[in-house]
């Protein structure tokens, strides 16, 4: 087995503290290691290297001390010691490293969402097509066992022909008001960063032969996080110890997986893009925090999204229901349960089955999806087909962004349908 040598561009939470940790855990099994990391923030590089070295020592791995750090993404991509590039920068910074890495012949993983603008997304997809090697997109639901099980059951015609989809996602992600995501220019907003996963699921379940005809949506910014002139810059400078939105009080945010946030580059950050604990009430954020949207596909399937980024944690904070001509599939992401209610042959003959999809890595980040993602990256490097693996590619990212933008347009028009071009 050839050594898979990973270079990570963007050494923040997602790249080095989540995926980096999973790579360390799987290093021996998959013959994989991180050889270089890149970030425009030198302090963040230092913190990430120190963290990864600690993780390597905990696993008795010796490669942590040899990780190269650079502020130049081209330098990282050009390294002979890198044969796979993971891009986990801020969303508006995806285009340049993605295109350069693909054109350099390196295997590329690009974290979702693909971009902020359609122009950038199209450029990334064009580079992928020219190179003839698909980019792996990081839509985590595609790598989670419960969502894969639901797709498997749907494709097996367990509930007949798909008619409707509903995704209910009320996940407390007020961190979007506290980090770089708070600006549409940087992230495309919370709808792009969070709901792009779910809009990709709609397309995944409906199938590649169907296209969305139009979107109608309402939503916007709630009154919950109205800007306050007296809001402090950061939680770090705030004396309100009981604020439910307080961040970085401890070394780790318990509900977010392996995210270490109180190192030097986080605690002493001065640039807006680098601060991770901005007050949720601080003026300047221009993102929306809730939406109800309906998507009509040309094969007759209707999909509905009920989405918000505030509220408490709950077992049913994200669910999906697939309604077919002969039954229903209900997914609970938090519990890992996938339930089937289906008509049988003849009257009073129905099937009711609960599948427990929790595997040994369910307690890991994204309910085990990141472990599966790294396994799929290894398999792709070894020559397996992305479609056969069930992975998303750059074109899926482009089509998800198109749905995000159509949804935003309909919200701005107070529910007037937005046609898909």
Short mmCIF file of C-alpha atoms in Angstrom, two decimals:
data_model
loop_
_atom_site.label_atom_id
_atom_site.label_comp_id
_atom_site.label_asym_id
_atom_site.label_seq_id
_atom_site.Cartn_x
_atom_site.Cartn_y
_atom_site.Cartn_z
CA UNK A 1 0.00 0.00 0.00
CA UNK A 2 1.48 3.34 -1.08
CA UNK A 3 1.74 6.05 1.56
CA UNK A 4 -1.05 8.63 1.26
CA UNK A 5 0.64 11.95 2.04
CA UNK A 6 -1.82 14.67 2.98
CA UNK A 7 -1.33 18.42 2.71
CA UNK A 8 -3.97 20.54 4.48
CA UNK A 9 -4.67 24.09 3.27
CA UNK A 10 -6.52 25.93 6.04
CA UNK A 11 -5.25 24.85 9.45
CA UNK A 12 -8.29 25.75 11.53
CA UNK A 13 -11.03 23.67 13.14
CA UNK A 14 -12.20 21.58 10.23
CA UNK A 15 -8.84 20.88 8.64
CA UNK A 16 -6.43 20.13 11.47
CA UNK A 17 -8.57 19.66 14.57
CA UNK A 18 -11.31 17.48 13.09
CA UNK A 19 -10.03 15.80 9.93
CA UNK A 20 -6.46 15.99 11.21
CA UNK A 21 -7.42 14.06 14.33
CA UNK A 22 -9.19 11.41 12.26
CA UNK A 23 -6.12 11.03 10.03
CA UNK A 24 -3.94 10.47 13.09
CA UNK A 25 -6.37 7.84 14.40
CA UNK A 26 -6.38 5.99 11.06
CA UNK A 27 -2.71 6.52 10.22
CA UNK A 28 -1.50 2.96 10.75
CA UNK A 29 -4.57 1.21 9.38
CA UNK A 30 -4.73 3.24 6.16
CA UNK A 31 -1.01 4.04 5.75
CA UNK A 32 -1.76 7.76 5.73
CA UNK A 33 -0.12 10.80 7.29
CA UNK A 34 -0.12 14.59 7.21
CA UNK A 35 3.06 15.93 5.66
CA UNK A 36 2.30 19.67 5.36
CA UNK A 37 -0.15 22.33 6.47
CA UNK A 38 -0.80 25.83 5.14
CA UNK A 39 -2.52 28.89 6.53
CA UNK A 40 -2.26 32.65 6.00
CA UNK A 41 -2.06 32.98 9.79
CA UNK A 42 1.40 31.86 10.98
CA UNK A 43 0.24 31.55 14.60
CA UNK A 44 -2.49 29.17 13.50
CA UNK A 45 0.11 27.03 11.73
CA UNK A 46 2.17 26.85 14.92
CA UNK A 47 -0.86 25.89 17.01
CA UNK A 48 -1.99 23.27 14.50
CA UNK A 49 1.47 21.69 14.27
CA UNK A 50 1.71 21.56 18.06
CA UNK A 51 -1.74 19.97 18.31
CA UNK A 52 -1.02 17.36 15.63
CA UNK A 53 2.32 16.53 17.23
CA UNK A 54 0.54 15.92 20.53
CA UNK A 55 -2.01 13.70 18.80
CA UNK A 56 0.75 11.72 17.09
CA UNK A 57 2.60 11.19 20.35
CA UNK A 58 -0.60 9.90 21.95
CA UNK A 59 -0.75 7.25 19.20
CA UNK A 60 3.00 6.52 19.25
CA UNK A 61 3.41 7.89 15.73
CA UNK A 62 6.68 9.52 14.72
CA UNK A 63 5.62 11.69 11.76
CA UNK A 64 4.15 14.62 13.70
CA UNK A 65 7.49 16.39 14.14
CA UNK A 66 8.20 16.37 10.40
CA UNK A 67 5.08 18.28 9.31
CA UNK A 68 6.00 21.24 7.08
CA UNK A 69 4.26 24.57 7.67
CA UNK A 70 3.86 27.29 5.03
CA UNK A 71 1.75 30.38 4.31
CA UNK A 72 1.90 29.76 0.53
CA UNK A 73 -0.66 27.29 -0.80
CA UNK A 74 1.29 26.84 -4.04
CA UNK A 75 4.37 25.82 -2.08
CA UNK A 76 2.38 23.13 -0.26
CA UNK A 77 0.76 21.81 -3.44
CA UNK A 78 4.12 21.66 -5.24
CA UNK A 79 5.75 19.57 -2.50
CA UNK A 80 6.76 16.07 -3.68
CA UNK A 81 5.82 14.92 -0.18
CA UNK A 82 2.14 15.79 -0.85
CA UNK A 83 0.00 13.59 -3.11
CA UNK A 84 -3.42 14.56 -1.76
CA UNK A 85 -4.60 18.07 -0.88
CA UNK A 86 -7.36 18.80 1.65
CA UNK A 87 -8.76 22.33 1.24
CA UNK A 88 -10.50 23.61 4.36
CA UNK A 89 -10.02 27.36 4.03
CA UNK A 90 -12.76 29.94 4.46
CA UNK A 91 -15.30 29.40 1.69
CA UNK A 92 -14.48 32.55 -0.28
CA UNK A 93 -10.87 31.36 -0.51
CA UNK A 94 -11.57 27.96 -2.11
CA UNK A 95 -11.12 28.76 -5.78
CA UNK A 96 -7.40 29.49 -6.14
CA UNK A 97 -5.98 26.52 -4.21
CA UNK A 98 -8.60 24.13 -5.63
CA UNK A 99 -7.90 25.04 -9.25
CA UNK A 100 -4.13 25.06 -8.74
CA UNK A 101 -4.15 21.69 -6.97
CA UNK A 102 -6.28 20.05 -9.66
CA UNK A 103 -4.14 21.51 -12.45
CA UNK A 104 -1.04 20.24 -10.62
CA UNK A 105 -2.36 16.70 -10.86
CA UNK A 106 -2.92 16.24 -7.13
CA UNK A 107 -5.92 14.42 -5.70
CA UNK A 108 -8.18 17.02 -4.06
CA UNK A 109 -10.70 17.04 -1.23
CA UNK A 110 -12.68 20.30 -1.00
CA UNK A 111 -14.73 21.03 2.07
CA UNK A 112 -18.29 22.17 1.58
CA UNK A 113 -19.73 24.50 0.49
CA UNK A 114 -17.94 24.73 -2.83
CA UNK A 115 -17.80 28.53 -2.95
CA UNK A 116 -19.62 31.77 -2.20
CA UNK A 117 -20.18 32.77 -5.83
CA UNK A 118 -21.32 30.80 -8.86
CA UNK A 119 -18.36 32.23 -10.78
CA UNK A 120 -15.90 30.59 -8.38
CA UNK A 121 -17.88 27.34 -8.29
CA UNK A 122 -17.98 27.10 -12.08
CA UNK A 123 -14.23 27.72 -12.29
CA UNK A 124 -13.59 24.87 -9.84
CA UNK A 125 -15.88 22.49 -11.74
CA UNK A 126 -14.28 23.47 -15.07
CA UNK A 127 -10.80 22.68 -13.72
CA UNK A 128 -12.06 19.32 -12.50
CA UNK A 129 -13.48 18.43 -15.93
CA UNK A 130 -10.33 19.56 -17.74
CA UNK A 131 -8.15 17.42 -15.48
CA UNK A 132 -10.45 14.41 -15.73
CA UNK A 133 -10.10 13.65 -12.02
CA UNK A 134 -13.12 14.47 -9.83
CA UNK A 135 -12.74 16.51 -6.66
CA UNK A 136 -14.17 14.92 -3.50
CA UNK A 137 -16.71 17.27 -1.89
CA UNK A 138 -17.16 17.22 1.87
CA UNK A 139 -20.92 16.93 2.27
CA UNK A 140 -20.82 14.93 5.50
CA UNK A 141 -24.32 13.40 5.24
CA UNK A 142 -23.04 11.36 2.29
CA UNK A 143 -20.54 9.67 4.62
CA UNK A 144 -22.82 9.06 7.64
CA UNK A 145 -24.13 5.55 8.17
CA UNK A 146 -27.75 6.58 8.80
CA UNK A 147 -28.05 8.64 5.61
CA UNK A 148 -26.34 5.94 3.56
CA UNK A 149 -28.77 3.38 4.98
CA UNK A 150 -31.75 5.56 4.06
CA UNK A 151 -30.42 5.92 0.52
CA UNK A 152 -29.83 2.15 0.29
CA UNK A 153 -33.41 1.43 1.39
CA UNK A 154 -34.79 4.00 -1.04
CA UNK A 155 -32.81 2.58 -3.96
CA UNK A 156 -34.04 -0.91 -3.05
CA UNK A 157 -37.64 0.33 -3.61
CA UNK A 158 -38.49 -0.44 0.02
CA UNK A 159 -41.08 2.35 -0.03
CA UNK A 160 -41.87 2.29 -3.75
CA UNK A 161 -41.36 5.37 -5.90
CA UNK A 162 -40.21 8.51 -4.08
CA UNK A 163 -42.88 11.23 -3.86
CA UNK A 164 -41.84 13.68 -1.14
CA UNK A 165 -38.92 14.55 1.13
CA UNK A 166 -38.87 16.61 4.30
CA UNK A 167 -35.78 17.57 6.28
CA UNK A 168 -36.25 19.16 9.69
CA UNK A 169 -33.02 20.77 10.87
CA UNK A 170 -33.12 22.94 13.98
CA UNK A 171 -29.52 22.68 15.13
CA UNK A 172 -28.14 25.19 17.65
CA UNK A 173 -25.37 26.63 15.52
CA UNK A 174 -25.29 30.19 16.80
CA UNK A 175 -21.52 29.94 16.38
CA UNK A 176 -22.22 31.24 12.87
CA UNK A 177 -22.74 34.65 14.46
CA UNK A 178 -19.46 34.29 16.35
CA UNK A 179 -16.99 33.32 13.65
CA UNK A 180 -16.09 34.34 10.10
CA UNK A 181 -19.36 32.81 8.89
CA UNK A 182 -21.17 35.93 10.16
CA UNK A 183 -20.36 37.71 6.90
CA UNK A 184 -21.98 36.60 3.65
CA UNK A 185 -18.90 37.75 1.75
CA UNK A 186 -16.75 35.20 3.59
CA UNK A 187 -19.10 32.21 3.89
CA UNK A 188 -22.15 32.78 1.74
CA UNK A 189 -24.08 32.80 5.03
CA UNK A 190 -25.36 30.07 7.32
CA UNK A 191 -27.75 28.83 4.62
CA UNK A 192 -24.76 28.14 2.37
CA UNK A 193 -22.52 26.68 5.05
CA UNK A 194 -25.08 24.53 6.87
CA UNK A 195 -28.05 23.95 4.59
CA UNK A 196 -25.88 23.16 1.57
CA UNK A 197 -25.48 19.70 3.17
CA UNK A 198 -29.23 19.23 3.19
CA UNK A 199 -29.87 20.57 -0.30
CA UNK A 200 -27.26 18.11 -1.52
CA UNK A 201 -29.24 15.37 0.27
CA UNK A 202 -32.37 16.35 -1.68
CA UNK A 203 -30.48 15.93 -4.96
CA UNK A 204 -28.85 12.71 -3.75
CA UNK A 205 -32.18 11.14 -2.81
CA UNK A 206 -34.04 12.34 -5.91
CA UNK A 207 -31.27 11.02 -8.16
CA UNK A 208 -28.95 12.51 -10.78
CA UNK A 209 -31.48 12.36 -13.62
CA UNK A 210 -33.87 14.82 -11.94
CA UNK A 211 -33.46 18.60 -11.81
CA UNK A 212 -35.09 21.20 -9.59
CA UNK A 213 -37.57 23.36 -11.51
CA UNK A 214 -38.14 26.10 -8.95
CA UNK A 215 -37.85 27.04 -5.29
CA UNK A 216 -40.21 28.97 -3.06
CA UNK A 217 -39.00 30.07 0.36
CA UNK A 218 -39.59 32.35 3.32
CA UNK A 219 -37.16 33.13 6.09
CA UNK A 220 -34.60 35.68 7.16
CA UNK A 221 -33.07 36.99 10.34
CA UNK A 222 -35.04 36.41 13.54
CA UNK A 223 -35.38 38.94 16.35
CA UNK A 224 -33.44 36.64 18.69
CA UNK A 225 -30.04 38.06 17.78
CA UNK A 226 -30.89 41.68 17.25
CA UNK A 227 -27.64 43.72 17.27
CA UNK A 228 -26.92 45.59 20.49
CA UNK A 229 -24.72 48.66 20.68
CA UNK A 230 -23.43 47.60 24.09
CA UNK A 231 -22.39 44.12 22.92
CA UNK A 232 -18.77 43.24 23.75
CA UNK A 233 -16.45 42.22 20.94
CA UNK A 234 -15.91 38.72 22.31
CA UNK A 235 -17.12 36.27 24.93
CA UNK A 236 -13.58 36.42 26.29
CA UNK A 237 -14.21 40.02 27.36
CA UNK A 238 -17.74 39.45 28.68
CA UNK A 239 -18.74 39.02 32.33
CA UNK A 240 -22.06 37.30 31.59
CA UNK A 241 -21.18 33.81 32.84
CA UNK A 242 -24.71 32.43 32.25
CA UNK A 243 -25.12 33.48 28.62
CA UNK A 244 -26.22 30.34 26.71
CA UNK A 245 -24.17 31.43 23.70
CA UNK A 246 -20.88 31.80 25.54
CA UNK A 247 -17.95 30.13 23.73
CA UNK A 248 -14.40 29.18 24.60
CA UNK A 249 -15.11 29.02 28.32
CA UNK A 250 -13.52 25.58 28.25
CA UNK A 251 -10.92 23.87 26.10
CA UNK A 252 -13.56 22.16 24.01
CA UNK A 253 -17.12 22.78 22.84
CA UNK A 254 -18.74 19.52 23.91
CA UNK A 255 -21.35 19.40 21.16
CA UNK A 256 -18.94 20.12 18.33
CA UNK A 257 -16.58 17.16 18.46
CA UNK A 258 -12.83 17.52 18.59
CA UNK A 259 -12.45 21.28 18.34
CA UNK A 260 -9.70 22.89 20.40
CA UNK A 261 -10.38 26.60 20.49
CA UNK A 262 -8.39 28.21 23.27
CA UNK A 263 -4.87 28.08 21.85
CA UNK A 264 -2.88 31.22 21.22
CA UNK A 265 -4.10 31.91 17.68
CA UNK A 266 -7.73 31.66 18.83
CA UNK A 267 -7.55 33.30 22.23
CA UNK A 268 -5.44 36.26 21.10
CA UNK A 269 -6.89 36.68 17.61
CA UNK A 270 -7.30 40.30 16.48
CA UNK A 271 -8.58 39.95 12.91
CA UNK A 272 -12.32 39.45 12.42
CA UNK A 273 -11.77 36.34 10.30
CA UNK A 274 -9.75 34.70 13.08
CA UNK A 275 -12.00 35.38 16.10
CA UNK A 276 -14.08 32.37 17.17
CA UNK A 277 -16.04 33.80 20.11
CA UNK A 278 -17.54 37.06 18.84
CA UNK A 279 -20.65 38.16 20.72
CA UNK A 280 -23.81 36.94 18.98
CA UNK A 281 -25.34 40.39 19.51
CA UNK A 282 -22.44 42.29 17.98
CA UNK A 283 -23.48 44.48 15.01
CA UNK A 284 -22.13 43.77 11.55
CA UNK A 285 -23.41 40.28 10.76
CA UNK A 286 -25.55 40.07 7.61
CA UNK A 287 -26.55 36.38 7.57
CA UNK A 288 -30.01 34.82 7.95
CA UNK A 289 -30.81 32.26 10.64
CA UNK A 290 -33.97 30.42 9.53
CA UNK A 291 -35.91 29.37 6.45
CA UNK A 292 -38.79 27.22 5.25
CA UNK A 293 -38.33 26.25 1.61
CA UNK A 294 -39.99 23.97 -0.94
CA UNK A 295 -38.22 22.50 -3.97
CA UNK A 296 -40.11 21.10 -6.96
CA UNK A 297 -38.24 18.62 -9.15
CA UNK A 298 -39.02 17.78 -12.77
CA UNK A 299 -39.78 14.13 -11.92
CA UNK A 300 -42.62 15.24 -9.64
CA UNK A 301 -40.82 14.93 -6.29
CA UNK A 302 -41.42 17.76 -3.82
CA UNK A 303 -38.89 18.47 -1.06
CA UNK A 304 -39.30 20.69 1.98
CA UNK A 305 -36.65 22.17 4.26
CA UNK A 306 -37.50 23.41 7.77
CA UNK A 307 -34.26 24.98 9.00
CA UNK A 308 -32.96 27.15 11.83
CA UNK A 309 -29.64 27.61 13.66
CA UNK A 310 -30.97 28.40 17.13
CA UNK A 311 -32.58 26.46 19.97
CA UNK A 312 -31.43 23.76 22.40
CA UNK A 313 -29.81 20.43 21.54
CA UNK A 314 -32.40 17.65 21.12
CA UNK A 315 -32.61 14.06 19.89
CA UNK A 316 -34.78 15.15 16.95
CA UNK A 317 -32.86 18.28 15.99
CA UNK A 318 -32.24 16.87 12.51
CA UNK A 319 -34.56 14.37 10.87
CA UNK A 320 -35.45 13.32 7.35
CA UNK A 321 -38.62 11.71 6.06
CA UNK A 322 -38.89 10.09 2.65
CA UNK A 323 -42.44 9.40 1.48
CA UNK A 324 -42.85 6.87 -1.29
CA UNK A 325 -45.74 5.30 -3.15
CA UNK A 326 -45.74 2.35 -0.72
CA UNK A 327 -44.30 3.66 2.53
CA UNK A 328 -42.06 5.98 4.50
CA UNK A 329 -38.45 6.09 5.68
CA UNK A 330 -37.75 8.21 8.77
CA UNK A 331 -34.19 9.10 9.79
CA UNK A 332 -33.13 10.50 13.17
CA UNK A 333 -29.58 11.76 12.86
CA UNK A 334 -28.97 12.17 16.59
CA UNK A 335 -30.00 8.60 17.47
CA UNK A 336 -28.81 6.88 14.30
CA UNK A 337 -32.19 5.20 13.87
CA UNK A 338 -33.71 4.70 10.42
CA UNK A 339 -37.33 3.51 10.52
CA UNK A 340 -39.27 1.97 7.65
CA UNK A 341 -43.07 1.84 7.47
CA UNK A 342 -44.11 0.03 4.28
CA UNK A 343 -47.17 -1.57 2.75
CA UNK A 344 -47.00 -5.32 2.23
CA UNK A 345 -48.91 -7.66 -0.07
CA UNK A 346 -52.61 -7.67 0.65
CA UNK A 347 -54.63 -5.78 3.28
CA UNK A 348 -53.42 -5.42 6.86
CA UNK A 349 -49.95 -6.55 5.85
CA UNK A 350 -47.47 -3.83 6.72
CA UNK A 351 -43.78 -3.75 7.58
CA UNK A 352 -42.41 -1.69 10.46
CA UNK A 353 -38.65 -1.99 10.97
CA UNK A 354 -36.18 0.13 12.94
CA UNK A 355 -32.56 -0.05 11.77
CA UNK A 356 -29.95 0.96 14.32
CA UNK A 357 -27.14 2.32 12.13
CA UNK A 358 -24.80 3.34 14.94
CA UNK A 359 -21.40 1.82 14.35
CA UNK A 360 -18.30 1.84 16.53
CA UNK A 361 -17.43 5.39 15.44
CA UNK A 362 -20.87 6.96 15.98
CA UNK A 363 -19.54 9.06 18.87
CA UNK A 364 -16.78 10.47 16.66
CA UNK A 365 -17.10 13.76 14.75
CA UNK A 366 -20.16 14.04 12.52
CA UNK A 367 -21.48 10.74 13.88
CA UNK A 368 -18.63 8.81 12.30
CA UNK A 369 -18.86 10.50 8.90
CA UNK A 370 -15.34 11.90 9.09
CA UNK A 371 -13.88 8.46 9.75
CA UNK A 372 -15.74 7.15 6.70
CA UNK A 373 -14.64 10.17 4.67
CA UNK A 374 -10.97 9.47 5.34
CA UNK A 375 -11.52 5.81 4.45
CA UNK A 376 -13.16 6.88 1.17
CA UNK A 377 -10.31 9.28 0.40
CA UNK A 378 -7.90 6.37 0.85
CA UNK A 379 -10.04 4.15 -1.42
CA UNK A 380 -10.25 6.88 -4.06
CA UNK A 381 -6.47 7.29 -3.95
CA UNK A 382 -6.20 3.53 -4.50
CA UNK A 383 -8.26 3.80 -7.69
CA UNK A 384 -11.86 3.20 -6.66
CA UNK A 385 -14.60 5.14 -8.44
CA UNK A 386 -16.20 8.08 -6.57
CA UNK A 387 -19.70 7.08 -7.63
CA UNK A 388 -19.18 3.53 -6.43
CA UNK A 389 -17.96 4.89 -3.10
CA UNK A 390 -21.05 7.12 -2.78
CA UNK A 391 -19.01 10.32 -2.53
CA UNK A 392 -20.00 13.80 -3.67
CA UNK A 393 -17.95 15.65 -6.29
CA UNK A 394 -17.45 19.29 -7.29
CA UNK A 395 -20.45 19.33 -9.63
CA UNK A 396 -22.64 18.35 -6.67
CA UNK A 397 -21.21 21.35 -4.84
CA UNK A 398 -22.07 23.63 -7.76
CA UNK A 399 -25.67 22.37 -7.95
CA UNK A 400 -26.09 22.71 -4.18
CA UNK A 401 -24.87 26.32 -4.36
CA UNK A 402 -27.38 27.00 -7.15
CA UNK A 403 -30.16 25.79 -4.83
CA UNK A 404 -28.82 27.96 -1.98
CA UNK A 405 -28.84 31.03 -4.20
CA UNK A 406 -32.33 30.33 -5.56
CA UNK A 407 -33.57 29.87 -1.98
CA UNK A 408 -31.99 33.17 -0.92
CA UNK A 409 -33.54 34.93 -3.90
CA UNK A 410 -37.02 33.62 -3.06
CA UNK A 411 -36.61 34.68 0.59
CA UNK A 412 -35.63 38.17 -0.52
CA UNK A 413 -38.75 38.24 -2.71
CA UNK A 414 -40.90 37.10 0.24
CA UNK A 415 -41.79 33.70 -1.15
CA UNK A 416 -42.08 34.41 -4.85
CA UNK A 417 -40.78 31.30 -6.63
CA UNK A 418 -37.26 31.40 -8.03
CA UNK A 419 -36.82 29.34 -11.21
CA UNK A 420 -33.68 27.26 -11.62
CA UNK A 421 -31.67 28.26 -14.67
#
